[in-house]
Amino acid sequence: MELLDGKKVSNQIKEEIKAEVAKMKERGEKVPHLAAIIVGSDGASLTYVGSKVRSCERIGFESTLIQMPSTTSEQELLNKIKELNVEDDIDGFIVQLPLPEQIDTQKVIMAVDPDKDVDGFHPTNFGKMALDMSTFIPATPFGILELLERYKVDTKGKHTVVIGRSHIVGRPMSILMGRKGWPGNSTVTLTHSHTKNITQIISQADIVISALGVPNFLKAEMVKDDAVVIDVGITRVPDETKEKGYYITGDVDFENVSKKASYITPVPGGVGPMTIAMLLKNTLLARERHRSRN
């Protein structure tokens, strides 16, 4: 069994981007600028956005964090997005999800300029991805592809089972694993809460990508020997014996599944760090695109 070490690979990617930014500075070019909007004070979101800001500093990007109160109206947020859409200095920006209930997430995603949508959530970018056109791939699926590529995991002709059909991970992952090229060219089954015989389907998979958000859902008896297991789930489970009062776990019963898998991602330290690295890669791509147009 080999560990797909997202922490290690994400650090390599950050070093590569850092070298690229250093060259930009040498040439007297503008460095990439990533902005993040966060509405409210959700603990996990604040941690995640803070980590993005620190990563920007480390690799030489400029970054802007816009914090808005949880009482922010939908219109106020849309106005802020409009400002960032036309702000030449900002190459890409994200609106951290989830948003407070008074705000329509779909409206917010639609309001972001596709050219600055480094999360890859806008329908324009999603559509281009589905059609194999050059675009921003959502950061988590992009990170999974990069892990498979760097560990030289064979995907051609393999049966990939994706668990979960969210717009952020499950659905894009099912499209990307079935595309022409590598990683891709696999036969994909997309499963979800209404799938019948889900255990039987998973047991036939060469590659399992679980993005369900149900702690320890995937058990050893559900996967075949030498399967590649990608765990996208990340859940805080309350535990009074821990200093923080919780522990973090994924969708996979790691201890037992790892005994059967050929490759597996840990949680934490697997897909999570890759998501941030690929967001930075998308921002670098946005900067290069803007430069070539001007």
mmCIF file of N, CA and C in Angstrom, residues 127-228:
data_model
loop_
_atom_site.group_PDB
_atom_site.id
_atom_site.type_symbol
_atom_site.label_atom_id
_atom_site.label_comp_id
_atom_site.label_asym_id
_atom_site.label_seq_id
_atom_site.Cartn_x
_atom_site.Cartn_y
_atom_site.Cartn_z
ATOM 1 N N GLY A 127 -19.211 24.017 -17.700
ATOM 2 C CA GLY A 127 -19.546 23.564 -19.051
ATOM 3 C C GLY A 127 -18.305 23.325 -19.891
ATOM 4 N N LYS A 128 -17.342 24.240 -19.791
ATOM 5 C CA LYS A 128 -16.083 24.076 -20.541
ATOM 6 C C LYS A 128 -15.342 22.824 -20.078
ATOM 7 N N MET A 129 -15.349 22.597 -18.760
ATOM 8 C CA MET A 129 -14.699 21.396 -18.222
ATOM 9 C C MET A 129 -15.362 20.134 -18.799
ATOM 10 N N ALA A 130 -16.711 20.134 -18.845
ATOM 11 C CA ALA A 130 -17.450 18.979 -19.358
ATOM 12 C C ALA A 130 -17.162 18.737 -20.835
ATOM 13 N N LEU A 131 -16.819 19.801 -21.548
ATOM 14 C CA LEU A 131 -16.533 19.695 -22.986
ATOM 15 C C LEU A 131 -15.035 19.560 -23.280
ATOM 16 N N ASP A 132 -14.241 19.342 -22.222
ATOM 17 C CA ASP A 132 -12.790 19.146 -22.395
ATOM 18 C C ASP A 132 -12.083 20.391 -22.910
ATOM 19 N N MET A 133 -12.638 21.568 -22.633
ATOM 20 C CA MET A 133 -12.006 22.812 -23.064
ATOM 21 C C MET A 133 -11.136 23.341 -21.930
ATOM 22 N N SER A 134 -10.182 24.208 -22.274
ATOM 23 C CA SER A 134 -9.300 24.788 -21.269
ATOM 24 C C SER A 134 -10.109 25.699 -20.349
ATOM 25 N N THR A 135 -10.017 25.488 -19.049
ATOM 26 C CA THR A 135 -10.814 26.267 -18.100
ATOM 27 C C THR A 135 -10.268 26.082 -16.687
ATOM 28 N N PHE A 136 -10.954 26.692 -15.707
ATOM 29 C CA PHE A 136 -10.612 26.462 -14.299
ATOM 30 C C PHE A 136 -11.343 25.212 -13.838
ATOM 31 N N ILE A 137 -10.586 24.191 -13.448
ATOM 32 C CA ILE A 137 -11.192 22.973 -12.896
ATOM 33 C C ILE A 137 -11.395 23.210 -11.401
ATOM 34 N N PRO A 138 -12.568 22.834 -10.838
ATOM 35 C CA PRO A 138 -12.760 23.019 -9.390
ATOM 36 C C PRO A 138 -11.572 22.444 -8.614
ATOM 37 N N ALA A 139 -11.158 23.166 -7.588
ATOM 38 C CA ALA A 139 -9.875 22.887 -6.926
ATOM 39 C C ALA A 139 -9.749 21.482 -6.345
ATOM 40 N N THR A 140 -10.806 20.947 -5.753
ATOM 41 C CA THR A 140 -10.687 19.609 -5.146
ATOM 42 C C THR A 140 -10.537 18.523 -6.217
ATOM 43 N N PRO A 141 -11.422 18.477 -7.245
ATOM 44 C CA PRO A 141 -11.192 17.500 -8.317
ATOM 45 C C PRO A 141 -9.837 17.680 -9.012
ATOM 46 N N PHE A 142 -9.428 18.936 -9.202
ATOM 47 C CA PHE A 142 -8.127 19.242 -9.818
ATOM 48 C C PHE A 142 -7.004 18.639 -8.968
ATOM 49 N N GLY A 143 -7.139 18.757 -7.653
ATOM 50 C CA GLY A 143 -6.143 18.208 -6.725
ATOM 51 C C GLY A 143 -6.073 16.692 -6.781
ATOM 52 N N ILE A 144 -7.236 16.050 -6.932
ATOM 53 C CA ILE A 144 -7.276 14.584 -7.027
ATOM 54 C C ILE A 144 -6.578 14.129 -8.310
ATOM 55 N N LEU A 145 -6.863 14.808 -9.428
ATOM 56 C CA LEU A 145 -6.205 14.482 -10.700
ATOM 57 C C LEU A 145 -4.688 14.597 -10.561
ATOM 58 N N GLU A 146 -4.255 15.668 -9.897
ATOM 59 C CA GLU A 146 -2.818 15.923 -9.738
ATOM 60 C C GLU A 146 -2.161 14.822 -8.886
ATOM 61 N N LEU A 147 -2.849 14.378 -7.840
ATOM 62 C CA LEU A 147 -2.329 13.287 -7.001
ATOM 63 C C LEU A 147 -2.176 12.010 -7.817
ATOM 64 N N LEU A 148 -3.215 11.684 -8.602
ATOM 65 C CA LEU A 148 -3.171 10.472 -9.429
ATOM 66 C C LEU A 148 -2.024 10.548 -10.427
ATOM 67 N N GLU A 149 -1.832 11.758 -10.981
ATOM 68 C CA GLU A 149 -0.788 11.950 -11.986
ATOM 69 C C GLU A 149 0.610 11.818 -11.367
ATOM 70 N N ARG A 150 0.803 12.480 -10.243
ATOM 71 C CA ARG A 150 2.152 12.495 -9.649
ATOM 72 C C ARG A 150 2.547 11.137 -9.065
ATOM 73 N N TYR A 151 1.557 10.344 -8.686
ATOM 74 C CA TYR A 151 1.866 8.998 -8.192
ATOM 75 C C TYR A 151 1.758 7.953 -9.307
ATOM 76 N N LYS A 152 1.555 8.465 -10.544
ATOM 77 C CA LYS A 152 1.495 7.588 -11.736
ATOM 78 C C LYS A 152 0.475 6.456 -11.578
ATOM 79 N N VAL A 153 -0.694 6.803 -11.047
ATOM 80 C CA VAL A 153 -1.764 5.810 -10.884
ATOM 81 C C VAL A 153 -2.430 5.584 -12.238
ATOM 82 N N ASP A 154 -2.489 4.343 -12.669
ATOM 83 C CA ASP A 154 -3.079 4.013 -13.971
ATOM 84 C C ASP A 154 -4.607 4.122 -13.883
ATOM 85 N N THR A 155 -5.212 4.921 -14.759
ATOM 86 C CA THR A 155 -6.674 5.092 -14.740
ATOM 87 C C THR A 155 -7.331 4.577 -16.026
ATOM 88 N N LYS A 156 -6.527 4.312 -17.044
ATOM 89 C CA LYS A 156 -7.049 3.930 -18.356
ATOM 90 C C LYS A 156 -7.782 2.576 -18.303
ATOM 91 N N GLY A 157 -9.045 2.605 -18.729
ATOM 92 C CA GLY A 157 -9.831 1.370 -18.764
ATOM 93 C C GLY A 157 -10.260 0.851 -17.403
ATOM 94 N N LYS A 158 -9.921 1.586 -16.349
ATOM 95 C CA LYS A 158 -10.280 1.153 -14.993
ATOM 96 C C LYS A 158 -11.735 1.526 -14.686
ATOM 97 N N HIS A 159 -12.327 0.812 -13.730
ATOM 98 C CA HIS A 159 -13.685 1.145 -13.291
ATOM 99 C C HIS A 159 -13.579 2.076 -12.082
ATOM 100 N N THR A 160 -14.004 3.316 -12.271
ATOM 101 C CA THR A 160 -13.994 4.291 -11.178
ATOM 102 C C THR A 160 -15.402 4.451 -10.627
ATOM 103 N N VAL A 161 -15.545 4.300 -9.328
ATOM 104 C CA VAL A 161 -16.842 4.549 -8.679
ATOM 105 C C VAL A 161 -16.714 5.808 -7.830
ATOM 106 N N VAL A 162 -17.568 6.791 -8.143
ATOM 107 C CA VAL A 162 -17.594 8.040 -7.384
ATOM 108 C C VAL A 162 -18.801 7.970 -6.446
ATOM 109 N N ILE A 163 -18.573 8.230 -5.169
ATOM 110 C CA ILE A 163 -19.672 8.199 -4.192
ATOM 111 C C ILE A 163 -20.008 9.636 -3.810
ATOM 112 N N GLY A 164 -21.215 10.071 -4.154
ATOM 113 C CA GLY A 164 -21.628 11.460 -3.895
ATOM 114 C C GLY A 164 -21.685 12.242 -5.196
ATOM 115 N N ARG A 165 -22.724 13.083 -5.348
ATOM 116 C CA ARG A 165 -22.913 13.786 -6.629
ATOM 117 C C ARG A 165 -22.955 15.305 -6.465
ATOM 118 N N SER A 166 -22.212 15.820 -5.496
ATOM 119 C CA SER A 166 -22.200 17.277 -5.291
ATOM 120 C C SER A 166 -21.601 17.971 -6.509
ATOM 121 N N HIS A 167 -21.993 19.241 -6.693
ATOM 122 C CA HIS A 167 -21.475 20.017 -7.820
ATOM 123 C C HIS A 167 -20.005 20.363 -7.627
ATOM 124 N N ILE A 168 -19.544 20.308 -6.372
ATOM 125 C CA ILE A 168 -18.179 20.729 -6.059
ATOM 126 C C ILE A 168 -17.177 19.591 -6.270
ATOM 127 N N VAL A 169 -17.591 18.351 -5.961
ATOM 128 C CA VAL A 169 -16.636 17.231 -6.087
ATOM 129 C C VAL A 169 -17.187 16.070 -6.923
ATOM 130 N N GLY A 170 -18.268 15.450 -6.480
ATOM 131 C CA GLY A 170 -18.739 14.206 -7.088
ATOM 132 C C GLY A 170 -19.009 14.298 -8.580
ATOM 133 N N ARG A 171 -19.842 15.273 -8.952
ATOM 134 C CA ARG A 171 -20.213 15.358 -10.369
ATOM 135 C C ARG A 171 -19.027 15.730 -11.268
ATOM 136 N N PRO A 172 -18.246 16.803 -10.920
ATOM 137 C CA PRO A 172 -17.087 17.087 -11.771
ATOM 138 C C PRO A 172 -16.094 15.919 -11.828
ATOM 139 N N MET A 173 -15.921 15.218 -10.715
ATOM 140 C CA MET A 173 -14.982 14.091 -10.683
ATOM 141 C C MET A 173 -15.409 12.998 -11.642
ATOM 142 N N SER A 174 -16.729 12.754 -11.712
ATOM 143 C CA SER A 174 -17.233 11.705 -12.609
ATOM 144 C C SER A 174 -16.973 12.074 -14.070
ATOM 145 N N ILE A 175 -17.061 13.357 -14.389
ATOM 146 C CA ILE A 175 -16.799 13.829 -15.759
ATOM 147 C C ILE A 175 -15.299 13.713 -16.074
ATOM 148 N N LEU A 176 -14.477 14.166 -15.137
ATOM 149 C CA LEU A 176 -13.024 14.211 -15.373
ATOM 150 C C LEU A 176 -12.411 12.812 -15.488
ATOM 151 N N MET A 177 -12.902 11.874 -14.706
ATOM 152 C CA MET A 177 -12.330 10.520 -14.756
ATOM 153 C C MET A 177 -12.718 9.794 -16.046
ATOM 154 N N GLY A 178 -13.783 10.272 -16.701
ATOM 155 C CA GLY A 178 -14.211 9.645 -17.946
ATOM 156 C C GLY A 178 -13.709 10.353 -19.191
ATOM 157 N N ARG A 179 -12.981 11.465 -19.006
ATOM 158 C CA ARG A 179 -12.524 12.238 -20.178
ATOM 159 C C ARG A 179 -11.392 11.510 -20.897
ATOM 160 N N LYS A 180 -11.143 11.957 -22.140
ATOM 161 C CA LYS A 180 -10.008 11.399 -22.886
ATOM 162 C C LYS A 180 -8.724 11.944 -22.270
ATOM 163 N N GLY A 181 -7.693 11.110 -22.213
ATOM 164 C CA GLY A 181 -6.424 11.590 -21.657
ATOM 165 C C GLY A 181 -6.151 10.961 -20.309
ATOM 166 N N TRP A 182 -5.107 11.479 -19.644
ATOM 167 C CA TRP A 182 -4.721 10.913 -18.347
ATOM 168 C C TRP A 182 -4.440 12.025 -17.358
ATOM 169 N N PRO A 183 -4.906 11.923 -16.124
ATOM 170 C CA PRO A 183 -5.792 10.885 -15.604
ATOM 171 C C PRO A 183 -7.185 10.974 -16.251
ATOM 172 N N GLY A 184 -7.758 9.854 -16.582
ATOM 173 C CA GLY A 184 -9.050 9.776 -17.246
ATOM 174 C C GLY A 184 -9.159 8.448 -17.954
ATOM 175 N N ASN A 185 -9.978 8.427 -19.009
ATOM 176 C CA ASN A 185 -10.186 7.204 -19.803
ATOM 177 C C ASN A 185 -10.660 6.019 -18.963
ATOM 178 N N SER A 186 -11.308 6.320 -17.821
ATOM 179 C CA SER A 186 -11.836 5.198 -17.039
ATOM 180 C C SER A 186 -13.350 5.107 -17.272
ATOM 181 N N THR A 187 -13.937 3.998 -16.886
ATOM 182 C CA THR A 187 -15.381 3.811 -16.979
ATOM 183 C C THR A 187 -15.947 4.205 -15.627
ATOM 184 N N VAL A 188 -16.863 5.175 -15.637
ATOM 185 C CA VAL A 188 -17.274 5.797 -14.369
ATOM 186 C C VAL A 188 -18.705 5.425 -13.973
ATOM 187 N N THR A 189 -18.880 5.064 -12.712
ATOM 188 C CA THR A 189 -20.215 4.902 -12.131
ATOM 189 C C THR A 189 -20.361 5.951 -11.038
ATOM 190 N N LEU A 190 -21.402 6.790 -11.151
ATOM 191 C CA LEU A 190 -21.658 7.823 -10.137
ATOM 192 C C LEU A 190 -22.763 7.320 -9.212
ATOM 193 N N THR A 191 -22.416 7.128 -7.952
ATOM 194 C CA THR A 191 -23.400 6.611 -6.993
ATOM 195 C C THR A 191 -23.805 7.693 -5.999
ATOM 196 N N HIS A 192 -24.967 7.498 -5.365
ATOM 197 C CA HIS A 192 -25.497 8.500 -4.423
ATOM 198 C C HIS A 192 -26.488 7.829 -3.476
ATOM 199 N N SER A 193 -27.224 8.624 -2.723
ATOM 200 C CA SER A 193 -28.088 8.071 -1.669
ATOM 201 C C SER A 193 -29.214 7.182 -2.202
ATOM 202 N N HIS A 194 -29.562 7.308 -3.478
ATOM 203 C CA HIS A 194 -30.640 6.486 -4.032
ATOM 204 C C HIS A 194 -30.129 5.288 -4.838
ATOM 205 N N THR A 195 -28.809 5.093 -4.853
ATOM 206 C CA THR A 195 -28.251 3.979 -5.626
ATOM 207 C C THR A 195 -28.583 2.656 -4.940
ATOM 208 N N LYS A 196 -29.140 1.722 -5.724
ATOM 209 C CA LYS A 196 -29.408 0.384 -5.180
ATOM 210 C C LYS A 196 -28.137 -0.452 -5.313
ATOM 211 N N ASN A 197 -27.964 -1.398 -4.413
ATOM 212 C CA ASN A 197 -26.793 -2.301 -4.432
ATOM 213 C C ASN A 197 -25.469 -1.522 -4.435
ATOM 214 N N ILE A 198 -25.410 -0.439 -3.661
ATOM 215 C CA ILE A 198 -24.208 0.409 -3.684
ATOM 216 C C ILE A 198 -22.963 -0.381 -3.243
ATOM 217 N N THR A 199 -23.116 -1.249 -2.255
ATOM 218 C CA THR A 199 -21.972 -2.035 -1.771
ATOM 219 C C THR A 199 -21.426 -2.934 -2.876
ATOM 220 N N GLN A 200 -22.342 -3.549 -3.618
ATOM 221 C CA GLN A 200 -21.943 -4.439 -4.715
ATOM 222 C C GLN A 200 -21.205 -3.655 -5.806
ATOM 223 N N ILE A 201 -21.703 -2.446 -6.115
ATOM 224 C CA ILE A 201 -21.070 -1.612 -7.153
ATOM 225 C C ILE A 201 -19.665 -1.191 -6.709
ATOM 226 N N ILE A 202 -19.561 -0.744 -5.455
ATOM 227 C CA ILE A 202 -18.246 -0.305 -4.938
ATOM 228 C C ILE A 202 -17.252 -1.469 -4.958
ATOM 229 N N SER A 203 -17.734 -2.660 -4.665
ATOM 230 C CA SER A 203 -16.832 -3.830 -4.584
ATOM 231 C C SER A 203 -16.220 -4.199 -5.936
ATOM 232 N N GLN A 204 -16.784 -3.642 -7.024
ATOM 233 C CA GLN A 204 -16.244 -3.917 -8.357
ATOM 234 C C GLN A 204 -15.268 -2.839 -8.822
ATOM 235 N N ALA A 205 -15.091 -1.810 -8.003
ATOM 236 C CA ALA A 205 -14.317 -0.646 -8.444
ATOM 237 C C ALA A 205 -12.809 -0.855 -8.337
ATOM 238 N N ASP A 206 -12.094 -0.395 -9.382
ATOM 239 C CA ASP A 206 -10.625 -0.345 -9.316
ATOM 240 C C ASP A 206 -10.193 0.917 -8.570
ATOM 241 N N ILE A 207 -11.003 1.982 -8.745
ATOM 242 C CA ILE A 207 -10.731 3.274 -8.090
ATOM 243 C C ILE A 207 -12.013 3.742 -7.417
ATOM 244 N N VAL A 208 -11.933 4.061 -6.127
ATOM 245 C CA VAL A 208 -13.103 4.580 -5.396
ATOM 246 C C VAL A 208 -12.794 6.002 -4.951
ATOM 247 N N ILE A 209 -13.686 6.925 -5.317
ATOM 248 C CA ILE A 209 -13.544 8.319 -4.868
ATOM 249 C C ILE A 209 -14.772 8.639 -4.019
ATOM 250 N N SER A 210 -14.575 8.774 -2.729
ATOM 251 C CA SER A 210 -15.711 8.983 -1.827
ATOM 252 C C SER A 210 -15.796 10.428 -1.363
ATOM 253 N N ALA A 211 -16.918 11.077 -1.726
ATOM 254 C CA ALA A 211 -17.149 12.474 -1.333
ATOM 255 C C ALA A 211 -18.552 12.589 -0.752
ATOM 256 N N LEU A 212 -18.765 11.828 0.310
ATOM 257 C CA LEU A 212 -20.101 11.687 0.892
ATOM 258 C C LEU A 212 -20.289 12.528 2.155
ATOM 259 N N GLY A 213 -19.206 12.629 2.943
ATOM 260 C CA GLY A 213 -19.311 13.367 4.204
ATOM 261 C C GLY A 213 -19.926 12.542 5.321
ATOM 262 N N VAL A 214 -19.865 11.206 5.198
ATOM 263 C CA VAL A 214 -20.370 10.308 6.246
ATOM 264 C C VAL A 214 -19.163 9.589 6.859
ATOM 265 N N PRO A 215 -18.843 9.869 8.132
ATOM 266 C CA PRO A 215 -17.633 9.298 8.740
ATOM 267 C C PRO A 215 -17.592 7.773 8.652
ATOM 268 N N ASN A 216 -16.450 7.274 8.198
ATOM 269 C CA ASN A 216 -16.186 5.822 8.150
ATOM 270 C C ASN A 216 -17.237 5.017 7.394
ATOM 271 N N PHE A 217 -17.811 5.623 6.367
ATOM 272 C CA PHE A 217 -18.840 4.936 5.564
ATOM 273 C C PHE A 217 -18.240 3.729 4.817
ATOM 274 N N LEU A 218 -17.048 3.942 4.256
ATOM 275 C CA LEU A 218 -16.440 2.919 3.394
ATOM 276 C C LEU A 218 -15.646 1.922 4.234
ATOM 277 N N LYS A 219 -16.158 0.695 4.293
ATOM 278 C CA LYS A 219 -15.535 -0.353 5.101
ATOM 279 C C LYS A 219 -14.688 -1.282 4.229
ATOM 280 N N ALA A 220 -13.777 -1.990 4.870
ATOM 281 C CA ALA A 220 -12.847 -2.871 4.148
ATOM 282 C C ALA A 220 -13.564 -3.907 3.295
ATOM 283 N N GLU A 221 -14.680 -4.453 3.815
ATOM 284 C CA GLU A 221 -15.366 -5.510 3.047
ATOM 285 C C GLU A 221 -16.054 -4.970 1.788
ATOM 286 N N MET A 222 -16.125 -3.624 1.660
ATOM 287 C CA MET A 222 -16.769 -3.021 0.486
ATOM 288 C C MET A 222 -15.798 -2.811 -0.678
ATOM 289 N N VAL A 223 -14.499 -2.898 -0.416
ATOM 290 C CA VAL A 223 -13.538 -2.631 -1.497
ATOM 291 C C VAL A 223 -12.773 -3.896 -1.863
ATOM 292 N N LYS A 224 -12.409 -3.981 -3.143
ATOM 293 C CA LYS A 224 -11.662 -5.173 -3.554
ATOM 294 C C LYS A 224 -10.170 -4.970 -3.282
ATOM 295 N N ASP A 225 -9.435 -6.053 -3.299
ATOM 296 C CA ASP A 225 -7.985 -5.982 -3.069
ATOM 297 C C ASP A 225 -7.324 -5.095 -4.119
ATOM 298 N N ASP A 226 -6.365 -4.290 -3.666
ATOM 299 C CA ASP A 226 -5.566 -3.418 -4.541
ATOM 300 C C ASP A 226 -6.344 -2.261 -5.163
ATOM 301 N N ALA A 227 -7.510 -1.951 -4.621
ATOM 302 C CA ALA A 227 -8.253 -0.783 -5.115
ATOM 303 C C ALA A 227 -7.505 0.494 -4.745
ATOM 304 N N VAL A 228 -7.700 1.537 -5.553
ATOM 305 C CA VAL A 228 -7.172 2.873 -5.248
ATOM 306 C C VAL A 228 -8.299 3.621 -4.543
#
